[in-house]
Amino acid sequence: MAVNPLRPVILAAADSPRMKAAITGTKITSDIVRRFVAGETRRDLLPVVGDLLGSRRLISVDFLGENTTDRAQADAMVGEYLALITELAAAPRPDLAGIGAAPVEVSVKLSALGQALPGDGPAIATANLRTLCESAADAGVWVTVDAEDHTTTDATLATVRELRPEFPWLGAVLQAYLHRTEADCAELSGHGSRIRLCKGAYREPREVAFQRASEVTDSYLRCLEILMRGAGYPMVATHDPVLVLAAEQLVAETGRDIGNFEHQMLYGIRDTEQLRLAEGGMAMRVYVPYGSQWYGYLTRRLAERPANLTFFLRALVSKS
Ligand code: FDA
């Protein structure tokens, strides 16, 4: 079976400016955006953060934005993250017996910090990330760097490698659909290394990525086993019940401490399962995006699940 037959079509169509104008220009969109995005501003975000922490869930907050095209945009992104870290530092923390993880984390895309700027983009993004990490260290907040399309993987992992000696809690995301990821997991499963393992959400060519759902799941299982048997801190980022169960089985098999790995899911997806894991004593972190640049994030969520798109199109048709 293909990953899902509509996925590449939706992701390709999403790149069209006409599609973007059609989706962002309609009021109907706001219902489905609200399901996946905590709001457009920090003011919208903070009550959501309070509710999640209050239900014993950990959080990772993402200020939406990607593919920054000029230096001023990258600087503005850094400014928003610094303000965000200050506000998150003041949020009441849950009582997490047996779990040593920082309850509050931010997730960041290096393309938003200037990685693709001409010339010294990767160096600019690295310097910007260092600024965020310094502030996060003072605030007791962790940072994880998101994974974007495969053309950025080497540069992103190089940035994480450069900064980890200074900020040992700096996390990285690996995408199981990439052929290279098993080797990356083996290399990055050392002591303290925080790796968020996800399936992968971008449109990637078959030369670099598995295309079939079953191949992606099998790759995820192989990668997960490497991370769970390693000395690092695996972050199991999936809503897939098969993989959630596999993680629990590997934890039992390897004798991994319950405080030494995390389940992670996206805001708005499988909320009941999130609560079951959190109430069962697990570290369950929710990735919470906010901001007005939600288009890329939303289209990846629509592409993952045709039912989301059907819901959206039905709403469009019934209101038109
Ligand atoms: P799968 O897509 O098979 O979904 C399993 C089940 O989960 C579905 O049957 C459904 O019940 C539910 N579900 C999944 N997606 C849904 C949706 N959109 N709407 C409604 N229900 C849905 N990707 C990336 O390329 N770079 C990154 O940095 C990250 N970061 C990241 C962080 C965290 C915390 C998570 C959980 C995920 C990411 N991702 C990501 C996204 C990831 O690559 C992947 O696209 C999604 O998690 C969906 O894959 P699943 O593993 O959940 O399986």
mmCIF file of C-alpha atoms and ligand atoms in Angstrom:
data_model
loop_
_atom_site.group_PDB
_atom_site.id
_atom_site.type_symbol
_atom_site.label_atom_id
_atom_site.label_comp_id
_atom_site.label_asym_id
_atom_site.label_seq_id
_atom_site.Cartn_x
_atom_site.Cartn_y
_atom_site.Cartn_z
ATOM 1 C CA MET A 1 0.000 0.000 0.000
ATOM 2 C CA ALA A 2 1.327 3.520 -0.801
ATOM 3 C CA VAL A 3 1.927 5.910 2.157
ATOM 4 C CA ASN A 4 -1.445 7.179 1.117
ATOM 5 C CA PRO A 5 -2.235 7.810 -2.521
ATOM 6 C CA LEU A 6 -3.385 11.394 -1.938
ATOM 7 C CA ARG A 7 -0.385 12.460 0.133
ATOM 8 C CA PRO A 8 2.027 13.416 -2.678
ATOM 9 C CA VAL A 9 -0.822 15.017 -4.620
ATOM 10 C CA ILE A 10 -1.876 17.187 -1.671
ATOM 11 C CA LEU A 11 1.701 18.154 -0.840
ATOM 12 C CA ALA A 12 2.402 19.069 -4.497
ATOM 13 C CA ALA A 13 -0.825 21.056 -4.844
ATOM 14 C CA ALA A 14 -0.060 22.859 -1.587
ATOM 15 C CA ASP A 15 2.989 24.464 -3.225
ATOM 16 C CA SER A 16 0.766 26.326 -5.697
ATOM 17 C CA PRO A 17 0.198 30.008 -4.852
ATOM 18 C CA ARG A 18 -3.415 29.699 -6.104
ATOM 19 C CA MET A 19 -4.089 26.858 -3.688
ATOM 20 C CA LYS A 20 -2.511 28.822 -0.863
ATOM 21 C CA ALA A 21 -4.660 31.863 -1.647
ATOM 22 C CA ALA A 22 -7.801 29.690 -1.824
ATOM 23 C CA ILE A 23 -7.113 27.969 1.505
ATOM 24 C CA THR A 24 -5.908 30.946 3.509
ATOM 25 C CA GLY A 25 -8.581 33.234 2.049
ATOM 26 C CA THR A 26 -11.607 31.350 3.368
ATOM 27 C CA LYS A 27 -13.178 31.631 6.794
ATOM 28 C CA ILE A 28 -13.966 27.894 6.853
ATOM 29 C CA THR A 29 -10.264 27.203 7.171
ATOM 30 C CA SER A 30 -10.213 28.641 10.664
ATOM 31 C CA ASP A 31 -12.190 25.669 12.078
ATOM 32 C CA ILE A 32 -9.683 23.131 10.895
ATOM 33 C CA VAL A 33 -6.706 25.373 11.718
ATOM 34 C CA ARG A 34 -7.993 25.648 15.278
ATOM 35 C CA ARG A 35 -7.908 21.871 15.610
ATOM 36 C CA PHE A 36 -4.168 21.705 14.939
ATOM 37 C CA VAL A 37 -2.849 25.172 15.870
ATOM 38 C CA ALA A 38 -3.093 26.768 19.327
ATOM 39 C CA GLY A 39 -3.751 30.258 17.933
ATOM 40 C CA GLU A 40 -1.968 33.041 16.141
ATOM 41 C CA THR A 41 -0.383 34.803 19.118
ATOM 42 C CA ARG A 42 1.339 34.040 22.441
ATOM 43 C CA ARG A 43 -1.797 35.294 24.137
ATOM 44 C CA ASP A 44 -3.816 32.554 22.381
ATOM 45 C CA LEU A 45 -1.132 29.987 23.151
ATOM 46 C CA LEU A 46 -0.729 30.446 26.893
ATOM 47 C CA PRO A 47 -4.132 29.070 28.035
ATOM 48 C CA VAL A 48 -3.538 25.998 25.839
ATOM 49 C CA VAL A 49 -0.117 25.532 27.437
ATOM 50 C CA GLY A 50 -1.692 25.868 30.897
ATOM 51 C CA ASP A 51 -4.329 23.215 30.109
ATOM 52 C CA LEU A 52 -1.773 20.757 28.727
ATOM 53 C CA LEU A 53 0.646 21.162 31.647
ATOM 54 C CA GLY A 54 -2.311 20.974 34.032
ATOM 55 C CA SER A 55 -3.208 17.561 32.614
ATOM 56 C CA ARG A 56 0.307 16.231 33.358
ATOM 57 C CA ARG A 57 1.433 16.513 29.744
ATOM 58 C CA LEU A 58 4.769 17.996 28.758
ATOM 59 C CA ILE A 59 4.914 20.473 25.887
ATOM 60 C CA SER A 60 7.091 21.483 22.975
ATOM 61 C CA VAL A 61 6.026 24.787 21.466
ATOM 62 C CA ASP A 62 6.693 25.689 17.842
ATOM 63 C CA PHE A 63 6.369 29.249 16.567
ATOM 64 C CA LEU A 64 5.203 28.607 13.019
ATOM 65 C CA GLY A 65 7.372 29.801 10.174
ATOM 66 C CA GLU A 66 9.774 28.248 7.702
ATOM 67 C CA ASN A 67 11.890 29.043 4.656
ATOM 68 C CA THR A 68 12.922 32.499 5.794
ATOM 69 C CA THR A 69 14.086 34.566 2.839
ATOM 70 C CA ASP A 70 15.751 37.538 4.491
ATOM 71 C CA ARG A 71 17.822 38.375 7.526
ATOM 72 C CA ALA A 72 15.175 40.628 9.096
ATOM 73 C CA GLN A 73 12.664 37.757 9.077
ATOM 74 C CA ALA A 74 15.197 35.470 10.775
ATOM 75 C CA ASP A 75 15.893 38.153 13.407
ATOM 76 C CA ALA A 76 12.159 38.587 14.024
ATOM 77 C CA MET A 77 11.863 34.834 14.515
ATOM 78 C CA VAL A 78 14.646 34.896 17.122
ATOM 79 C CA GLY A 79 12.915 37.808 18.887
ATOM 80 C CA GLU A 80 9.609 35.909 19.090
ATOM 81 C CA TYR A 81 11.313 32.759 20.406
ATOM 82 C CA LEU A 82 13.146 34.758 23.096
ATOM 83 C CA ALA A 83 9.871 36.302 24.252
ATOM 84 C CA LEU A 84 8.212 32.879 24.114
ATOM 85 C CA ILE A 85 10.931 31.260 26.244
ATOM 86 C CA THR A 86 10.547 34.017 28.865
ATOM 87 C CA GLU A 87 6.786 33.490 29.052
ATOM 88 C CA LEU A 88 7.044 29.694 29.101
ATOM 89 C CA ALA A 89 9.576 29.845 31.921
ATOM 90 C CA ALA A 90 6.862 31.388 34.108
ATOM 91 C CA ALA A 91 4.233 28.703 33.347
ATOM 92 C CA PRO A 92 3.324 26.510 36.376
ATOM 93 C CA ARG A 93 5.074 23.134 35.989
ATOM 94 C CA PRO A 94 3.298 19.833 36.582
ATOM 95 C CA ASP A 95 4.356 17.373 39.264
ATOM 96 C CA LEU A 96 6.136 14.654 37.273
ATOM 97 C CA ALA A 97 7.255 12.047 39.768
ATOM 98 C CA GLY A 98 10.048 9.898 38.338
ATOM 99 C CA ILE A 99 10.496 11.998 35.235
ATOM 100 C CA GLY A 100 13.560 14.203 34.972
ATOM 101 C CA ALA A 101 12.697 15.793 31.622
ATOM 102 C CA ALA A 102 12.150 19.535 31.362
ATOM 103 C CA PRO A 103 8.354 19.813 31.077
ATOM 104 C CA VAL A 104 8.684 22.765 28.726
ATOM 105 C CA GLU A 105 10.528 22.685 25.425
ATOM 106 C CA VAL A 106 10.539 24.727 22.235
ATOM 107 C CA SER A 107 10.872 23.231 18.760
ATOM 108 C CA VAL A 108 12.466 25.253 16.017
ATOM 109 C CA LYS A 109 13.067 24.964 12.284
ATOM 110 C CA LEU A 110 16.505 26.072 11.144
ATOM 111 C CA SER A 111 15.021 27.317 7.845
ATOM 112 C CA ALA A 112 13.115 29.828 9.980
ATOM 113 C CA LEU A 113 16.378 30.960 11.596
ATOM 114 C CA GLY A 114 18.029 31.675 8.237
ATOM 115 C CA GLN A 115 19.556 28.338 7.167
ATOM 116 C CA ALA A 116 18.647 28.926 3.501
ATOM 117 C CA LEU A 117 19.881 32.530 3.301
ATOM 118 C CA PRO A 118 22.424 32.970 0.531
ATOM 119 C CA GLY A 119 26.086 32.724 1.493
ATOM 120 C CA ASP A 120 26.459 31.883 5.138
ATOM 121 C CA GLY A 121 22.885 30.727 5.862
ATOM 122 C CA PRO A 122 23.866 27.642 7.913
ATOM 123 C CA ALA A 123 26.250 29.758 10.043
ATOM 124 C CA ILE A 124 23.540 32.397 10.603
ATOM 125 C CA ALA A 125 21.057 29.699 11.648
ATOM 126 C CA THR A 126 23.622 28.135 13.986
ATOM 127 C CA ALA A 127 24.372 31.503 15.615
ATOM 128 C CA ASN A 128 20.647 32.192 16.016
ATOM 129 C CA LEU A 129 20.076 28.763 17.529
ATOM 130 C CA ARG A 130 22.929 29.366 19.987
ATOM 131 C CA THR A 131 21.187 32.593 21.097
ATOM 132 C CA LEU A 132 17.960 30.663 21.698
ATOM 133 C CA CYS A 133 19.761 27.876 23.562
ATOM 134 C CA GLU A 134 21.527 30.354 25.878
ATOM 135 C CA SER A 135 18.182 31.878 26.823
ATOM 136 C CA ALA A 136 16.531 28.447 27.129
ATOM 137 C CA ALA A 137 19.334 27.216 29.424
ATOM 138 C CA ASP A 138 18.708 30.140 31.799
ATOM 139 C CA ALA A 139 14.963 29.459 31.737
ATOM 140 C CA GLY A 140 15.149 25.680 32.283
ATOM 141 C CA VAL A 141 13.568 25.086 28.891
ATOM 142 C CA TRP A 142 14.808 22.477 26.393
ATOM 143 C CA VAL A 143 15.175 22.982 22.626
ATOM 144 C CA THR A 144 14.704 20.471 19.798
ATOM 145 C CA VAL A 145 15.495 21.179 16.149
ATOM 146 C CA ASP A 146 12.798 20.019 13.712
ATOM 147 C CA ALA A 147 13.623 17.997 10.587
ATOM 148 C CA GLU A 148 12.695 19.590 7.263
ATOM 149 C CA ASP A 149 13.144 18.226 3.730
ATOM 150 C CA HIS A 150 16.090 15.914 3.034
ATOM 151 C CA THR A 151 18.221 18.602 1.369
ATOM 152 C CA THR A 152 18.649 20.185 4.806
ATOM 153 C CA THR A 153 19.422 17.068 6.873
ATOM 154 C CA ASP A 154 23.227 17.265 6.727
ATOM 155 C CA ALA A 155 23.329 20.987 7.549
ATOM 156 C CA THR A 156 20.807 20.591 10.374
ATOM 157 C CA LEU A 157 22.614 17.681 12.009
ATOM 158 C CA ALA A 158 25.929 19.555 11.648
ATOM 159 C CA THR A 159 24.425 22.479 13.585
ATOM 160 C CA VAL A 160 23.143 20.162 16.326
ATOM 161 C CA ARG A 161 26.548 18.430 16.560
ATOM 162 C CA GLU A 162 28.295 21.809 16.847
ATOM 163 C CA LEU A 163 26.071 23.060 19.679
ATOM 164 C CA ARG A 164 25.525 19.879 21.705
ATOM 165 C CA PRO A 165 28.816 20.134 23.635
ATOM 166 C CA GLU A 166 27.568 23.499 24.989
ATOM 167 C CA PHE A 167 23.912 22.455 25.355
ATOM 168 C CA PRO A 168 23.831 18.680 25.984
ATOM 169 C CA TRP A 169 20.021 18.659 26.123
ATOM 170 C CA LEU A 170 19.697 20.033 22.559
ATOM 171 C CA GLY A 171 17.510 17.555 20.646
ATOM 172 C CA ALA A 172 17.248 16.648 16.961
ATOM 173 C CA VAL A 173 14.513 15.060 14.862
ATOM 174 C CA LEU A 174 15.145 12.081 12.567
ATOM 175 C CA GLN A 175 12.657 10.927 9.908
ATOM 176 C CA ALA A 176 12.205 7.159 9.547
ATOM 177 C CA TYR A 177 11.156 7.481 5.879
ATOM 178 C CA LEU A 178 14.695 8.490 4.860
ATOM 179 C CA HIS A 179 16.985 5.620 3.839
ATOM 180 C CA ARG A 180 19.842 7.223 5.781
ATOM 181 C CA THR A 181 18.065 7.379 9.141
ATOM 182 C CA GLU A 182 19.010 3.962 10.495
ATOM 183 C CA ALA A 183 22.672 4.983 10.193
ATOM 184 C CA ASP A 184 21.928 8.407 11.723
ATOM 185 C CA CYS A 185 20.180 6.698 14.664
ATOM 186 C CA ALA A 186 23.201 4.462 15.242
ATOM 187 C CA GLU A 187 25.483 7.493 15.202
ATOM 188 C CA LEU A 188 23.254 9.620 17.415
ATOM 189 C CA SER A 189 22.224 7.074 20.047
ATOM 190 C CA GLY A 190 25.085 7.942 22.415
ATOM 191 C CA HIS A 191 24.836 9.019 26.024
ATOM 192 C CA GLY A 192 22.323 11.803 26.652
ATOM 193 C CA SER A 193 21.523 12.289 22.969
ATOM 194 C CA ARG A 194 17.888 13.386 22.634
ATOM 195 C CA ILE A 195 16.458 12.093 19.360
ATOM 196 C CA ARG A 196 12.849 12.618 18.319
ATOM 197 C CA LEU A 197 11.962 9.866 15.873
ATOM 198 C CA CYS A 198 9.067 10.588 13.503
ATOM 199 C CA LYS A 199 7.905 9.023 10.224
ATOM 200 C CA GLY A 200 8.512 12.176 8.135
ATOM 201 C CA ALA A 201 6.029 14.632 6.647
ATOM 202 C CA TYR A 202 7.561 16.044 3.434
ATOM 203 C CA ARG A 203 7.279 14.981 -0.222
ATOM 204 C CA GLU A 204 10.524 13.128 -0.853
ATOM 205 C CA PRO A 205 11.812 11.277 -3.937
ATOM 206 C CA ARG A 206 12.165 7.494 -3.920
ATOM 207 C CA GLU A 207 15.945 7.841 -4.276
ATOM 208 C CA VAL A 208 16.164 9.047 -0.684
ATOM 209 C CA ALA A 209 12.971 7.923 1.030
ATOM 210 C CA PHE A 210 10.753 4.873 1.450
ATOM 211 C CA GLN A 211 7.407 5.475 -0.276
ATOM 212 C CA ARG A 212 5.215 2.654 1.039
ATOM 213 C CA ALA A 213 3.524 2.893 4.439
ATOM 214 C CA SER A 214 4.701 -0.583 5.423
ATOM 215 C CA GLU A 215 8.332 0.256 4.540
ATOM 216 C CA VAL A 216 8.174 3.446 6.605
ATOM 217 C CA THR A 217 6.730 1.557 9.574
ATOM 218 C CA ASP A 218 9.398 -1.154 9.288
ATOM 219 C CA SER A 219 12.127 1.478 9.106
ATOM 220 C CA TYR A 220 10.626 3.226 12.150
ATOM 221 C CA LEU A 221 10.717 -0.064 14.081
ATOM 222 C CA ARG A 222 14.385 -0.664 13.173
ATOM 223 C CA CYS A 223 15.328 2.909 14.123
ATOM 224 C CA LEU A 224 13.340 2.742 17.355
ATOM 225 C CA GLU A 225 15.096 -0.447 18.386
ATOM 226 C CA ILE A 226 18.515 1.182 17.807
ATOM 227 C CA LEU A 227 17.528 4.210 19.903
ATOM 228 C CA MET A 228 15.922 2.160 22.683
ATOM 229 C CA ARG A 229 18.960 -0.125 22.950
ATOM 230 C CA GLY A 230 21.301 2.894 22.867
ATOM 231 C CA ALA A 231 22.395 5.186 25.681
ATOM 232 C CA GLY A 232 20.484 8.256 24.558
ATOM 233 C CA TYR A 233 17.028 9.652 25.287
ATOM 234 C CA PRO A 234 14.521 8.493 22.632
ATOM 235 C CA MET A 235 11.492 10.646 21.886
ATOM 236 C CA VAL A 236 8.876 8.451 20.238
ATOM 237 C CA ALA A 237 6.977 10.911 18.052
ATOM 238 C CA THR A 238 4.063 9.029 16.526
ATOM 239 C CA HIS A 239 0.304 8.523 16.859
ATOM 240 C CA ASP A 240 0.515 5.083 15.261
ATOM 241 C CA PRO A 241 -0.827 2.526 17.803
ATOM 242 C CA VAL A 242 1.498 -0.180 16.441
ATOM 243 C CA LEU A 243 4.546 1.983 17.122
ATOM 244 C CA VAL A 244 3.337 3.215 20.525
ATOM 245 C CA LEU A 245 2.942 -0.427 21.566
ATOM 246 C CA ALA A 246 6.327 -1.367 20.077
ATOM 247 C CA ALA A 247 7.938 1.404 22.146
ATOM 248 C CA GLU A 248 6.343 0.078 25.325
ATOM 249 C CA GLN A 249 7.492 -3.455 24.519
ATOM 250 C CA LEU A 250 11.060 -2.292 23.847
ATOM 251 C CA VAL A 251 11.085 -0.350 27.106
ATOM 252 C CA ALA A 252 10.089 -3.507 28.996
ATOM 253 C CA GLU A 253 12.588 -5.651 27.068
ATOM 254 C CA THR A 254 15.554 -3.316 27.476
ATOM 255 C CA GLY A 255 14.758 -2.379 31.090
ATOM 256 C CA ARG A 256 14.826 1.300 30.134
ATOM 257 C CA ASP A 257 13.782 3.578 32.962
ATOM 258 C CA ILE A 258 10.344 5.154 32.514
ATOM 259 C CA GLY A 259 11.920 8.595 32.966
ATOM 260 C CA ASN A 260 14.431 7.991 30.196
ATOM 261 C CA PHE A 261 12.266 8.271 27.083
ATOM 262 C CA GLU A 262 9.157 10.137 25.953
ATOM 263 C CA HIS A 263 6.037 9.602 23.909
ATOM 264 C CA GLN A 264 5.274 12.619 21.739
ATOM 265 C CA MET A 265 2.195 13.572 19.715
ATOM 266 C CA LEU A 266 0.886 16.612 17.895
ATOM 267 C CA TYR A 267 -1.619 19.026 19.400
ATOM 268 C CA GLY A 268 -5.127 18.048 18.335
ATOM 269 C CA ILE A 269 -4.341 14.445 17.409
ATOM 270 C CA ARG A 270 -5.331 11.416 19.585
ATOM 271 C CA ASP A 271 -6.013 13.518 22.660
ATOM 272 C CA THR A 272 -7.547 10.596 24.577
ATOM 273 C CA GLU A 273 -4.480 8.460 23.927
ATOM 274 C CA GLN A 274 -2.246 11.346 25.069
ATOM 275 C CA LEU A 275 -4.164 11.496 28.354
ATOM 276 C CA ARG A 276 -4.049 7.709 28.794
ATOM 277 C CA LEU A 277 -0.251 7.735 28.500
ATOM 278 C CA ALA A 278 0.183 10.788 30.744
ATOM 279 C CA GLU A 279 -2.155 9.453 33.422
ATOM 280 C CA GLY A 280 -0.342 6.101 33.242
ATOM 281 C CA GLY A 281 2.809 7.853 34.468
ATOM 282 C CA MET A 282 4.606 8.192 31.105
ATOM 283 C CA ALA A 283 6.363 11.296 29.882
ATOM 284 C CA MET A 284 3.923 12.396 27.180
ATOM 285 C CA ARG A 285 4.946 15.556 25.323
ATOM 286 C CA VAL A 286 2.591 17.455 23.030
ATOM 287 C CA TYR A 287 3.986 19.466 20.122
ATOM 288 C CA VAL A 288 2.014 22.726 20.107
ATOM 289 C CA PRO A 289 2.295 25.080 17.131
ATOM 290 C CA TYR A 290 1.098 28.682 17.137
ATOM 291 C CA GLY A 291 1.479 31.688 14.861
ATOM 292 C CA SER A 292 -0.044 33.106 11.713
ATOM 293 C CA GLN A 293 2.234 31.206 9.295
ATOM 294 C CA TRP A 294 0.237 27.987 9.655
ATOM 295 C CA TYR A 295 -0.203 27.124 5.973
ATOM 296 C CA GLY A 296 2.745 24.701 5.526
ATOM 297 C CA TYR A 297 2.004 22.977 8.838
ATOM 298 C CA LEU A 298 -1.712 22.619 8.047
ATOM 299 C CA THR A 299 -1.145 21.155 4.587
ATOM 300 C CA ARG A 300 1.187 18.507 6.028
ATOM 301 C CA ARG A 301 -1.552 17.541 8.520
ATOM 302 C CA LEU A 302 -4.135 17.400 5.703
ATOM 303 C CA ALA A 303 -1.822 15.258 3.581
ATOM 304 C CA GLU A 304 -1.278 12.762 6.411
ATOM 305 C CA ARG A 305 -4.931 11.958 6.628
ATOM 306 C CA PRO A 306 -7.277 12.238 3.644
ATOM 307 C CA ALA A 307 -10.199 12.276 6.113
ATOM 308 C CA ASN A 308 -9.002 15.720 7.285
ATOM 309 C CA LEU A 309 -9.071 16.968 3.715
ATOM 310 C CA THR A 310 -12.500 15.465 3.092
ATOM 311 C CA PHE A 311 -13.798 17.233 6.215
ATOM 312 C CA PHE A 312 -12.302 20.489 4.981
ATOM 313 C CA LEU A 313 -13.662 20.168 1.419
ATOM 314 C CA ARG A 314 -17.128 19.200 2.710
ATOM 315 C CA ALA A 315 -17.199 22.300 4.882
ATOM 316 C CA LEU A 316 -16.158 24.428 1.904
ATOM 317 C CA VAL A 317 -18.864 22.968 -0.350
ATOM 318 C CA SER A 318 -21.647 23.158 2.252
ATOM 319 C CA LYS A 319 -20.928 26.833 3.022
ATOM 320 C CA SER A 320 -20.435 27.946 -0.602
HETATM 321 P P1 FDA B 1 0.333 7.770 10.754
HETATM 322 O O1 FDA B 1 0.368 8.918 9.807
HETATM 323 O O2 FDA B 1 0.320 6.391 10.197
HETATM 324 O O3 FDA B 1 -0.881 7.973 11.738
HETATM 325 C C1 FDA B 1 -1.273 7.010 12.692
HETATM 326 C C2 FDA B 1 -2.635 7.407 13.233
HETATM 327 O O4 FDA B 1 -2.531 8.651 13.903
HETATM 328 C C3 FDA B 1 -3.682 7.655 12.166
HETATM 329 O O5 FDA B 1 -4.330 6.449 11.797
HETATM 330 C C4 FDA B 1 -4.593 8.638 12.847
HETATM 331 O O6 FDA B 1 -5.429 7.987 13.785
HETATM 332 C C5 FDA B 1 -3.631 9.495 13.612
HETATM 333 N N1 FDA B 1 -3.167 10.644 12.804
HETATM 334 C C6 FDA B 1 -1.948 10.807 12.259
HETATM 335 N N2 FDA B 1 -1.850 11.994 11.607
HETATM 336 C C7 FDA B 1 -3.062 12.576 11.730
HETATM 337 C C8 FDA B 1 -3.588 13.811 11.289
HETATM 338 N N3 FDA B 1 -2.882 14.678 10.594
HETATM 339 N N4 FDA B 1 -4.867 14.097 11.604
HETATM 340 C C9 FDA B 1 -5.630 13.230 12.327
HETATM 341 N N5 FDA B 1 -5.163 12.043 12.794
HETATM 342 C C10 FDA B 1 -3.907 11.716 12.501
HETATM 343 N N6 FDA B 1 7.701 15.397 10.610
HETATM 344 C C11 FDA B 1 8.802 15.901 9.999
HETATM 345 O O7 FDA B 1 9.021 15.633 8.809
HETATM 346 N N7 FDA B 1 9.677 16.695 10.699
HETATM 347 C C12 FDA B 1 9.502 16.989 12.011
HETATM 348 O O8 FDA B 1 10.313 17.701 12.598
HETATM 349 C C13 FDA B 1 8.377 16.448 12.673
HETATM 350 N N8 FDA B 1 8.142 16.698 13.991
HETATM 351 C C14 FDA B 1 7.156 16.005 14.659
HETATM 352 C C15 FDA B 1 7.036 16.116 16.038
HETATM 353 C C16 FDA B 1 6.098 15.355 16.720
HETATM 354 C C17 FDA B 1 6.007 15.451 18.213
HETATM 355 C C18 FDA B 1 5.236 14.458 15.987
HETATM 356 C C19 FDA B 1 4.239 13.604 16.704
HETATM 357 C C20 FDA B 1 5.323 14.396 14.624
HETATM 358 C C21 FDA B 1 6.271 15.165 13.941
HETATM 359 N N9 FDA B 1 6.362 15.107 12.543
HETATM 360 C C22 FDA B 1 7.474 15.652 11.933
HETATM 361 C C23 FDA B 1 5.266 14.512 11.739
HETATM 362 C C24 FDA B 1 5.507 13.052 11.427
HETATM 363 O O9 FDA B 1 6.583 12.908 10.551
HETATM 364 C C25 FDA B 1 4.264 12.397 10.794
HETATM 365 O O10 FDA B 1 3.978 13.027 9.585
HETATM 366 C C26 FDA B 1 3.031 12.418 11.686
HETATM 367 O O11 FDA B 1 3.351 12.196 13.025
HETATM 368 C C27 FDA B 1 2.032 11.312 11.264
HETATM 369 O O12 FDA B 1 2.656 10.051 11.362
HETATM 370 P P2 FDA B 1 2.303 8.963 12.497
HETATM 371 O O13 FDA B 1 3.596 8.387 12.968
HETATM 372 O O14 FDA B 1 1.479 9.562 13.534
HETATM 373 O O15 FDA B 1 1.605 7.789 11.725
#
